[in-house]
mmCIF file of C-alpha atoms in Angstrom:
data_model
loop_
_atom_site.group_PDB
_atom_site.id
_atom_site.type_symbol
_atom_site.label_atom_id
_atom_site.label_comp_id
_atom_site.label_asym_id
_atom_site.label_seq_id
_atom_site.Cartn_x
_atom_site.Cartn_y
_atom_site.Cartn_z
ATOM 1 C CA SER R 29 -7.163 57.509 49.111
ATOM 2 C CA GLY R 30 -9.718 60.207 48.302
ATOM 3 C CA GLU R 31 -9.936 59.392 44.596
ATOM 4 C CA VAL R 32 -13.709 59.800 44.745
ATOM 5 C CA GLN R 33 -13.129 63.573 44.524
ATOM 6 C CA THR R 34 -11.793 63.259 40.975
ATOM 7 C CA GLY R 35 -15.193 61.886 39.907
ATOM 8 C CA VAL R 36 -16.536 65.409 40.426
ATOM 9 C CA GLN R 37 -14.597 66.484 37.348
ATOM 10 C CA VAL R 38 -15.879 63.661 35.143
ATOM 11 C CA SER R 39 -19.512 64.276 36.148
ATOM 12 C CA ALA R 40 -19.452 68.065 35.941
ATOM 13 C CA PHE R 41 -17.900 68.019 32.457
ATOM 14 C CA ALA R 42 -20.386 65.377 31.272
ATOM 15 C CA PHE R 43 -23.332 67.474 32.481
ATOM 16 C CA GLY R 44 -21.929 70.641 30.920
ATOM 17 C CA ASN R 45 -21.347 68.844 27.624
ATOM 18 C CA GLN R 46 -24.995 67.728 27.473
ATOM 19 C CA PHE R 47 -26.246 71.227 28.254
ATOM 20 C CA LEU R 48 -24.152 72.738 25.440
ATOM 21 C CA ASP R 49 -25.407 70.059 23.042
ATOM 22 C CA THR R 50 -28.995 70.784 24.034
ATOM 23 C CA VAL R 51 -28.844 74.519 23.270
ATOM 24 C CA LEU R 52 -26.674 74.328 20.133
ATOM 25 C CA ALA R 53 -27.855 71.230 18.241
ATOM 26 C CA ARG R 54 -30.083 72.471 15.466
ATOM 27 C CA GLY R 55 -31.586 69.664 13.475
ATOM 28 C CA GLY R 56 -30.215 70.111 9.991
ATOM 29 C CA GLY R 57 -30.337 72.827 7.390
ATOM 30 C CA ALA R 58 -27.547 74.763 9.080
ATOM 31 C CA GLY R 59 -27.059 76.977 6.067
ATOM 32 C CA LEU R 60 -30.755 77.822 5.651
ATOM 33 C CA SER R 61 -32.047 81.195 6.704
ATOM 34 C CA VAL R 62 -33.640 81.074 10.141
ATOM 35 C CA GLY R 63 -35.933 83.984 9.329
ATOM 36 C CA GLY R 64 -38.262 84.706 6.445
ATOM 37 C CA ASN R 65 -40.556 81.971 5.199
ATOM 38 C CA GLN R 66 -38.851 79.057 6.915
ATOM 39 C CA TYR R 67 -41.417 79.198 9.728
ATOM 40 C CA ALA R 68 -44.186 80.878 7.752
ATOM 41 C CA SER R 69 -45.749 77.895 5.985
ATOM 42 C CA LEU R 70 -45.295 74.144 6.212
ATOM 43 C CA THR R 71 -47.126 73.226 3.024
ATOM 44 C CA ALA R 72 -47.572 74.900 -0.323
ATOM 45 C CA SER R 73 -51.321 75.106 0.216
ATOM 46 C CA GLU R 74 -51.009 77.190 3.388
ATOM 47 C CA PRO R 75 -51.059 80.973 3.026
ATOM 48 C CA ALA R 76 -47.835 82.809 3.754
ATOM 49 C CA ALA R 77 -47.754 84.363 7.216
ATOM 50 C CA GLU R 78 -45.491 86.611 9.178
ATOM 51 C CA PRO R 79 -42.562 84.611 10.588
ATOM 52 C CA ARG R 80 -42.875 83.711 14.256
ATOM 53 C CA ARG R 81 -39.606 84.943 15.686
ATOM 54 C CA LEU R 82 -40.051 84.202 19.399
ATOM 55 C CA ARG R 83 -39.520 80.588 20.446
ATOM 56 C CA GLY R 84 -39.700 78.897 23.825
ATOM 57 C CA TRP R 85 -38.555 75.340 24.483
ATOM 58 C CA LEU R 86 -38.306 72.666 27.169
ATOM 59 C CA ALA R 87 -35.905 69.696 27.090
ATOM 60 C CA GLY R 88 -35.090 66.653 29.154
ATOM 61 C CA PHE R 89 -31.710 64.922 28.838
ATOM 62 C CA GLY R 90 -29.721 62.133 30.422
ATOM 63 C CA GLY R 91 -26.596 60.094 29.892
ATOM 64 C CA TYR R 92 -24.329 57.364 31.188
ATOM 65 C CA GLY R 93 -20.566 56.986 30.803
ATOM 66 C CA TRP R 94 -17.701 54.807 31.957
ATOM 67 C CA LEU R 95 -13.960 55.402 32.167
ATOM 68 C CA GLU R 96 -11.473 52.653 32.942
ATOM 69 C CA GLY R 97 -8.635 53.218 35.395
ATOM 70 C CA GLN R 98 -4.919 52.825 34.736
ATOM 71 C CA ALA R 99 -2.592 50.609 36.743
ATOM 72 C CA ASN R 100 0.460 52.825 36.186
ATOM 73 C CA THR R 101 -1.211 55.708 38.058
ATOM 74 C CA GLY R 102 -3.211 53.570 40.483
ATOM 75 C CA SER R 103 -6.470 55.090 39.274
ATOM 76 C CA SER R 104 -9.762 53.228 39.496
ATOM 77 C CA ALA R 105 -12.566 52.852 36.987
ATOM 78 C CA VAL R 106 -15.417 55.340 37.318
ATOM 79 C CA GLN R 107 -19.003 55.258 36.125
ATOM 80 C CA ALA R 108 -21.136 58.390 35.921
ATOM 81 C CA SER R 109 -24.741 59.208 35.084
ATOM 82 C CA THR R 110 -26.364 62.588 34.445
ATOM 83 C CA GLN R 111 -29.960 63.728 34.151
ATOM 84 C CA GLY R 112 -31.495 67.158 33.817
ATOM 85 C CA LEU R 113 -34.219 69.486 32.576
ATOM 86 C CA ALA R 114 -33.486 72.609 30.549
ATOM 87 C CA ALA R 115 -35.682 75.465 29.356
ATOM 88 C CA GLY R 116 -34.999 78.496 27.251
ATOM 89 C CA GLY R 117 -36.155 81.016 24.729
ATOM 90 C CA ASP R 118 -34.684 82.714 21.696
ATOM 91 C CA TRP R 119 -35.439 85.448 19.190
ATOM 92 C CA THR R 120 -34.943 84.858 15.484
ATOM 93 C CA PHE R 121 -33.374 87.506 13.266
ATOM 94 C CA ASP R 122 -33.151 87.411 9.483
ATOM 95 C CA GLU R 123 -29.634 85.934 9.635
ATOM 96 C CA GLY R 124 -29.502 84.235 13.008
ATOM 97 C CA LEU R 125 -30.862 83.897 16.519
ATOM 98 C CA LEU R 126 -29.955 84.780 20.101
ATOM 99 C CA GLY R 127 -31.226 82.928 23.148
ATOM 100 C CA PHE R 128 -31.085 82.310 26.896
ATOM 101 C CA ALA R 129 -31.258 78.932 28.677
ATOM 102 C CA ILE R 130 -31.371 77.554 32.205
ATOM 103 C CA THR R 131 -30.983 73.990 33.451
ATOM 104 C CA GLY R 132 -31.130 71.992 36.642
ATOM 105 C CA GLY R 133 -30.299 68.370 37.284
ATOM 106 C CA SER R 134 -28.046 65.918 39.032
ATOM 107 C CA ALA R 135 -25.039 63.683 38.461
ATOM 108 C CA ASN R 136 -23.942 60.494 40.200
ATOM 109 C CA TRP R 137 -20.605 58.688 40.045
ATOM 110 C CA PHE R 138 -19.247 55.410 41.395
ATOM 111 C CA LEU R 139 -15.645 54.278 41.717
ATOM 112 C CA GLY R 140 -14.731 50.673 40.976
ATOM 113 C CA ASN R 141 -14.273 48.154 43.799
ATOM 114 C CA GLY R 142 -16.594 50.124 46.069
ATOM 115 C CA LEU R 143 -13.999 52.831 46.737
ATOM 116 C CA GLY R 144 -16.509 55.678 46.922
ATOM 117 C CA THR R 145 -19.578 57.350 45.483
ATOM 118 C CA GLY R 146 -20.684 60.900 44.864
ATOM 119 C CA ARG R 147 -23.684 62.960 43.915
ATOM 120 C CA GLY R 148 -23.974 66.512 42.689
ATOM 121 C CA ASN R 149 -26.909 68.839 42.067
ATOM 122 C CA MET R 150 -26.240 71.121 39.101
ATOM 123 C CA PHE R 151 -27.662 74.512 38.196
ATOM 124 C CA GLN R 152 -26.537 76.299 35.019
ATOM 125 C CA VAL R 153 -27.538 79.400 33.064
ATOM 126 C CA GLY R 154 -26.253 80.290 29.634
ATOM 127 C CA LEU R 155 -26.498 82.307 26.440
ATOM 128 C CA TYR R 156 -26.369 80.922 22.930
ATOM 129 C CA GLY R 157 -26.522 82.251 19.405
ATOM 130 C CA ARG R 158 -26.222 81.390 15.768
ATOM 131 C CA THR R 159 -25.684 83.381 12.605
ATOM 132 C CA THR R 160 -25.555 82.470 8.923
ATOM 133 C CA LEU R 161 -23.908 83.957 5.868
ATOM 134 C CA GLY R 162 -25.352 82.011 2.983
ATOM 135 C CA PRO R 163 -24.333 78.368 3.487
ATOM 136 C CA LEU R 164 -21.804 79.318 6.206
ATOM 137 C CA TYR R 165 -22.883 79.246 9.852
ATOM 138 C CA LEU R 166 -21.306 80.193 13.168
ATOM 139 C CA ALA R 167 -22.782 78.991 16.484
ATOM 140 C CA ALA R 168 -21.611 79.678 20.036
ATOM 141 C CA ALA R 169 -22.777 79.156 23.622
ATOM 142 C CA GLY R 170 -21.477 79.942 27.090
ATOM 143 C CA ALA R 171 -22.704 78.912 30.555
ATOM 144 C CA TRP R 172 -22.020 79.428 34.264
ATOM 145 C CA GLY R 173 -23.134 77.032 36.953
ATOM 146 C CA GLN R 174 -23.053 75.848 40.560
ATOM 147 C CA PHE R 175 -22.438 72.200 41.459
ATOM 148 C CA GLY R 176 -23.453 71.131 44.969
ATOM 149 C CA VAL R 177 -21.352 68.032 45.761
ATOM 150 C CA ASN R 178 -21.717 65.270 48.360
ATOM 151 C CA THR R 179 -19.246 62.359 48.496
ATOM 152 C CA GLN R 180 -18.650 59.349 50.692
ATOM 153 C CA ARG R 181 -16.009 56.637 50.748
ATOM 154 C CA PRO R 182 -15.369 53.664 53.036
ATOM 155 C CA VAL R 183 -12.367 52.857 55.207
ATOM 156 C CA PRO R 184 -13.138 49.147 55.793
ATOM 157 C CA TYR R 185 -10.293 48.317 58.169
ATOM 158 C CA LEU R 186 -11.539 51.025 60.569
ATOM 159 C CA ALA R 187 -15.241 50.398 59.868
ATOM 160 C CA ASP R 188 -15.423 54.100 59.046
ATOM 161 C CA TRP R 189 -17.099 56.284 56.420
ATOM 162 C CA LEU R 190 -15.660 59.590 55.274
ATOM 163 C CA THR R 191 -18.016 62.209 53.853
ATOM 164 C CA ALA R 192 -17.622 65.653 52.309
ATOM 165 C CA SER R 193 -19.944 68.411 51.098
ATOM 166 C CA TYR R 194 -19.071 71.565 49.165
ATOM 167 C CA THR R 195 -20.139 73.719 46.213
ATOM 168 C CA ALA R 196 -18.073 73.998 43.042
ATOM 169 C CA THR R 197 -18.410 76.522 40.211
ATOM 170 C CA THR R 198 -18.423 75.635 36.525
ATOM 171 C CA TRP R 199 -17.756 77.621 33.358
ATOM 172 C CA SER R 200 -18.280 76.215 29.880
ATOM 173 C CA GLY R 201 -18.281 77.420 26.299
ATOM 174 C CA ARG R 202 -18.423 76.123 22.761
ATOM 175 C CA ALA R 203 -17.950 77.663 19.306
ATOM 176 C CA GLU R 204 -18.654 75.883 16.016
ATOM 177 C CA ILE R 205 -18.335 76.880 12.367
ATOM 178 C CA GLY R 206 -19.391 74.946 9.294
ATOM 179 C CA HIS R 207 -20.355 75.158 5.623
ATOM 180 C CA ARG R 208 -23.430 73.383 4.267
ATOM 181 C CA PHE R 209 -23.383 71.986 0.762
ATOM 182 C CA ALA R 210 -26.978 71.623 -0.439
ATOM 183 C CA PHE R 211 -28.246 68.827 -2.671
ATOM 184 C CA GLY R 212 -31.889 69.690 -3.158
ATOM 185 C CA GLU R 213 -33.653 69.166 0.176
ATOM 186 C CA HIS R 214 -30.606 67.368 1.596
ATOM 187 C CA GLY R 215 -27.245 68.665 2.720
ATOM 188 C CA VAL R 216 -23.731 67.808 3.899
ATOM 189 C CA THR R 217 -21.929 70.077 6.371
ATOM 190 C CA PRO R 218 -18.244 69.798 7.302
ATOM 191 C CA PHE R 219 -17.555 71.643 10.567
ATOM 192 C CA VAL R 220 -14.922 72.416 13.179
ATOM 193 C CA ALA R 221 -15.576 73.221 16.837
ATOM 194 C CA GLY R 222 -13.774 74.123 20.029
ATOM 195 C CA GLN R 223 -15.114 73.479 23.521
ATOM 196 C CA GLY R 224 -13.757 74.350 26.943
ATOM 197 C CA GLN R 225 -14.932 73.777 30.510
ATOM 198 C CA VAL R 226 -13.493 74.842 33.873
ATOM 199 C CA LEU R 227 -14.386 73.440 37.307
ATOM 200 C CA ASP R 228 -13.422 75.566 40.335
ATOM 201 C CA THR R 229 -13.505 73.682 43.645
ATOM 202 C CA PRO R 230 -13.013 75.247 47.108
ATOM 203 C CA GLY R 231 -10.790 73.909 49.845
ATOM 204 C CA PHE R 232 -12.614 71.463 52.148
ATOM 205 C CA CYS R 233 -12.100 68.614 54.616
ATOM 206 C CA GLU R 234 -13.776 65.254 54.978
ATOM 207 C CA THR R 235 -15.746 64.251 58.068
ATOM 208 C CA SER R 236 -15.094 60.916 59.762
ATOM 209 C CA GLN R 237 -18.147 59.066 61.051
ATOM 210 C CA GLN R 238 -16.030 57.220 63.663
ATOM 211 C CA GLY R 239 -13.551 59.951 64.523
ATOM 212 C CA GLY R 240 -10.670 58.067 62.889
ATOM 213 C CA GLY R 241 -7.469 59.621 61.634
ATOM 214 C CA THR R 242 -7.782 58.895 57.909
ATOM 215 C CA ALA R 243 -9.896 61.901 56.899
ATOM 216 C CA LEU R 244 -8.377 64.100 54.219
ATOM 217 C CA CYS R 245 -8.354 67.804 53.444
ATOM 218 C CA PHE R 246 -8.227 69.065 49.859
ATOM 219 C CA GLY R 247 -6.887 72.312 48.525
ATOM 220 C CA GLY R 248 -9.028 74.453 46.264
ATOM 221 C CA GLY R 249 -8.161 74.726 42.603
ATOM 222 C CA SER R 250 -9.292 74.623 39.001
ATOM 223 C CA THR R 251 -9.541 71.705 36.602
ATOM 224 C CA SER R 252 -10.158 72.237 32.908
ATOM 225 C CA SER R 253 -11.253 70.311 29.841
ATOM 226 C CA LEU R 254 -10.330 71.667 26.407
ATOM 227 C CA ARG R 255 -11.080 69.851 23.200
ATOM 228 C CA SER R 256 -11.360 70.411 19.472
ATOM 229 C CA GLU R 257 -13.701 68.639 17.052
ATOM 230 C CA LEU R 258 -13.582 68.012 13.330
ATOM 231 C CA GLY R 259 -16.516 66.330 11.682
ATOM 232 C CA LEU R 260 -19.170 65.920 9.042
ATOM 233 C CA GLU R 261 -22.931 66.282 9.388
ATOM 234 C CA GLY R 262 -25.574 65.178 6.935
ATOM 235 C CA ASP R 263 -29.246 66.137 6.893
ATOM 236 C CA ALA R 264 -32.133 64.815 4.818
ATOM 237 C CA GLU R 265 -35.724 65.898 4.373
ATOM 238 C CA LEU R 266 -37.992 62.882 4.900
ATOM 239 C CA GLY R 267 -41.280 64.588 4.092
ATOM 240 C CA ASN R 268 -44.339 63.924 6.252
ATOM 241 C CA VAL R 269 -43.979 61.201 8.879
ATOM 242 C CA PHE R 270 -47.166 60.593 10.890
ATOM 243 C CA GLY R 271 -48.396 63.990 9.748
ATOM 244 C CA ALA R 272 -45.255 65.915 10.768
ATOM 245 C CA ARG R 273 -42.656 67.398 8.469
ATOM 246 C CA THR R 274 -39.502 65.469 9.392
ATOM 247 C CA ARG R 275 -35.800 66.051 8.962
ATOM 248 C CA LEU R 276 -33.130 63.484 9.884
ATOM 249 C CA VAL R 277 -29.616 64.527 10.891
ATOM 250 C CA ALA R 278 -26.514 62.366 11.440
ATOM 251 C CA ARG R 279 -23.140 63.617 12.675
ATOM 252 C CA LEU R 280 -19.764 61.878 12.856
ATOM 253 C CA ALA R 281 -16.760 63.666 14.382
ATOM 254 C CA TRP R 282 -13.297 63.188 15.823
ATOM 255 C CA ALA R 283 -12.441 65.010 19.053
ATOM 256 C CA HIS R 284 -9.040 65.658 20.612
ATOM 257 C CA GLU R 285 -8.832 66.333 24.346
ATOM 258 C CA TYR R 286 -5.908 68.548 25.407
ATOM 259 C CA GLN R 287 -6.402 68.174 29.195
ATOM 260 C CA THR R 288 -6.554 64.462 29.981
ATOM 261 C CA THR R 289 -5.461 64.069 33.610
ATOM 262 C CA GLY R 290 -7.747 64.594 36.580
ATOM 263 C CA SER R 291 -6.073 65.032 39.969
ATOM 264 C CA ALA R 292 -6.560 66.659 43.363
ATOM 265 C CA ALA R 293 -4.103 67.866 46.024
ATOM 266 C CA ALA R 294 -4.782 66.333 49.456
ATOM 267 C CA TRP R 295 -3.291 65.794 52.915
ATOM 268 C CA PHE R 296 -4.235 63.892 56.067
ATOM 269 C CA GLN R 297 -5.856 66.055 58.731
ATOM 270 C CA SER R 298 -4.033 64.120 61.443
ATOM 271 C CA LEU R 299 -0.613 64.311 59.745
ATOM 272 C CA PRO R 300 0.575 67.878 59.075
ATOM 273 C CA GLY R 301 2.940 68.052 56.114
ATOM 274 C CA SER R 302 1.569 64.867 54.511
ATOM 275 C CA ALA R 303 0.553 66.478 51.212
ATOM 276 C CA PHE R 304 0.192 64.236 48.159
ATOM 277 C CA VAL R 305 -1.649 64.166 44.828
ATOM 278 C CA VAL R 306 -4.678 61.950 44.184
ATOM 279 C CA SER R 307 -4.808 60.784 40.561
ATOM 280 C CA GLY R 308 -8.082 59.885 38.879
ATOM 281 C CA ALA R 309 -8.628 58.025 35.634
ATOM 282 C CA PRO R 310 -7.480 60.281 32.756
ATOM 283 C CA LEU R 311 -9.735 61.131 29.843
ATOM 284 C CA PRO R 312 -8.661 59.683 26.476
ATOM 285 C CA SER R 313 -6.758 62.027 24.164
ATOM 286 C CA ASP R 314 -8.811 61.086 21.102
ATOM 287 C CA MET R 315 -12.401 59.952 20.759
ATOM 288 C CA GLY R 316 -15.138 59.494 18.183
ATOM 289 C CA ILE R 317 -18.508 61.237 18.376
ATOM 290 C CA VAL R 318 -21.763 60.028 16.808
ATOM 291 C CA ARG R 319 -25.096 61.869 16.791
ATOM 292 C CA VAL R 320 -28.457 60.934 15.286
ATOM 293 C CA MET R 321 -31.299 63.431 15.508
ATOM 294 C CA SER R 322 -34.842 63.752 14.181
ATOM 295 C CA ASN R 323 -36.698 67.048 13.951
ATOM 296 C CA PHE R 324 -40.494 66.928 13.655
ATOM 297 C CA GLU R 325 -42.377 70.089 12.653
ATOM 298 C CA LEU R 326 -45.769 69.237 14.148
ATOM 299 C CA ASP R 327 -47.440 72.421 12.871
ATOM 300 C CA ARG R 328 -46.605 76.094 12.433
ATOM 301 C CA THR R 329 -46.222 76.483 16.195
ATOM 302 C CA TRP R 330 -44.835 73.277 17.694
ATOM 303 C CA SER R 331 -41.815 71.109 16.935
ATOM 304 C CA LEU R 332 -40.319 68.025 18.568
ATOM 305 C CA ARG R 333 -36.689 66.911 18.549
ATOM 306 C CA LEU R 334 -35.333 63.470 19.464
ATOM 307 C CA GLN R 335 -31.564 63.206 19.795
ATOM 308 C CA ALA R 336 -29.122 60.385 20.618
ATOM 309 C CA ASP R 337 -25.390 60.927 21.225
ATOM 310 C CA ALA R 338 -22.450 58.601 21.794
ATOM 311 C CA GLU R 339 -18.727 59.071 22.424
ATOM 312 C CA PHE R 340 -16.255 56.214 22.263
ATOM 313 C CA ALA R 341 -12.520 55.641 22.703
ATOM 314 C CA ASP R 342 -10.075 53.197 24.222
ATOM 315 C CA ARG R 343 -11.066 52.732 27.909
ATOM 316 C CA TYR R 344 -13.965 55.174 27.538
ATOM 317 C CA GLY R 345 -17.560 55.345 26.334
ATOM 318 C CA SER R 346 -20.709 57.373 26.908
ATOM 319 C CA ILE R 347 -24.261 57.456 25.614
ATOM 320 C CA GLY R 348 -26.905 60.147 26.015
ATOM 321 C CA GLY R 349 -30.326 61.209 24.835
ATOM 322 C CA THR R 350 -32.378 64.408 24.607
ATOM 323 C CA VAL R 351 -36.058 65.103 24.021
ATOM 324 C CA ARG R 352 -36.988 68.698 23.283
ATOM 325 C CA ILE R 353 -40.294 70.371 22.457
ATOM 326 C CA ALA R 354 -40.419 73.957 21.189
ATOM 327 C CA GLY R 355 -43.153 76.416 20.335
ATOM 328 C CA ARG R 356 -43.044 79.545 18.152
ATOM 329 C CA PHE R 357 -45.213 82.531 19.028
#
């Protein structure tokens, strides 16, 4: 009863995860200087120019995930999809960069057996940065957002529908450190990362379409996701592909989730003192992460990035993609 509200957590964290990936994923060469001649000339025949330190970019991303329920907690399977547009700009220093990003999009989730659906409209703003010390790099990002939620669930034996609308607040952050070992134009980078997200929901009550007595109220509270990652990234210079300087990046990582249980405190409006806890499908404690990304330097001004991500574990899986175009001025 009311489990559809736990899908808010799954969807909000999935959207936040894609936004952090969009602003922090780099495209290889993590240990290379981001200033100097890196952006000055694409071929040896071109004259050296002043580096273009201001960059603006626009990205579109989307993903789909599924999480199986557990019989011992009575939780149902949930499927979620996310889609969004993000834009930002950053300034390059000799040993790093600092940027600002904004995103808007939506998320949808569906409980198994037709037990309820939800939709949320997300708005997030964030800061991100990266610095290098030789082959060592440190990257970090933080974001704040608003998640406008609408849910509905059926009560078949009363021929009733229960709906709810409210606005939740999200906070998210990620920090990553790694060391790139260069082999000519190629490289291998072991890295570690930590990522945390918090979803603050207000207290609210459902609305019955038939005036029945099964509508629930929910108490406000916070739900968090905290995970660590340990992985290896490889990058390779492919030379010119269709006239664009191309770099291929592949990442494989193991992630451990420290907050695995999603729940919400509820009670029946018509039954004072009937408080209980609604349990949603828990996130897996351990999962694998795979990323494949191609960076295309179209010319001295424009670049294109294509990125595919996947996470997988027992009872859980997700896939996502990002397309980003950036220009240096």
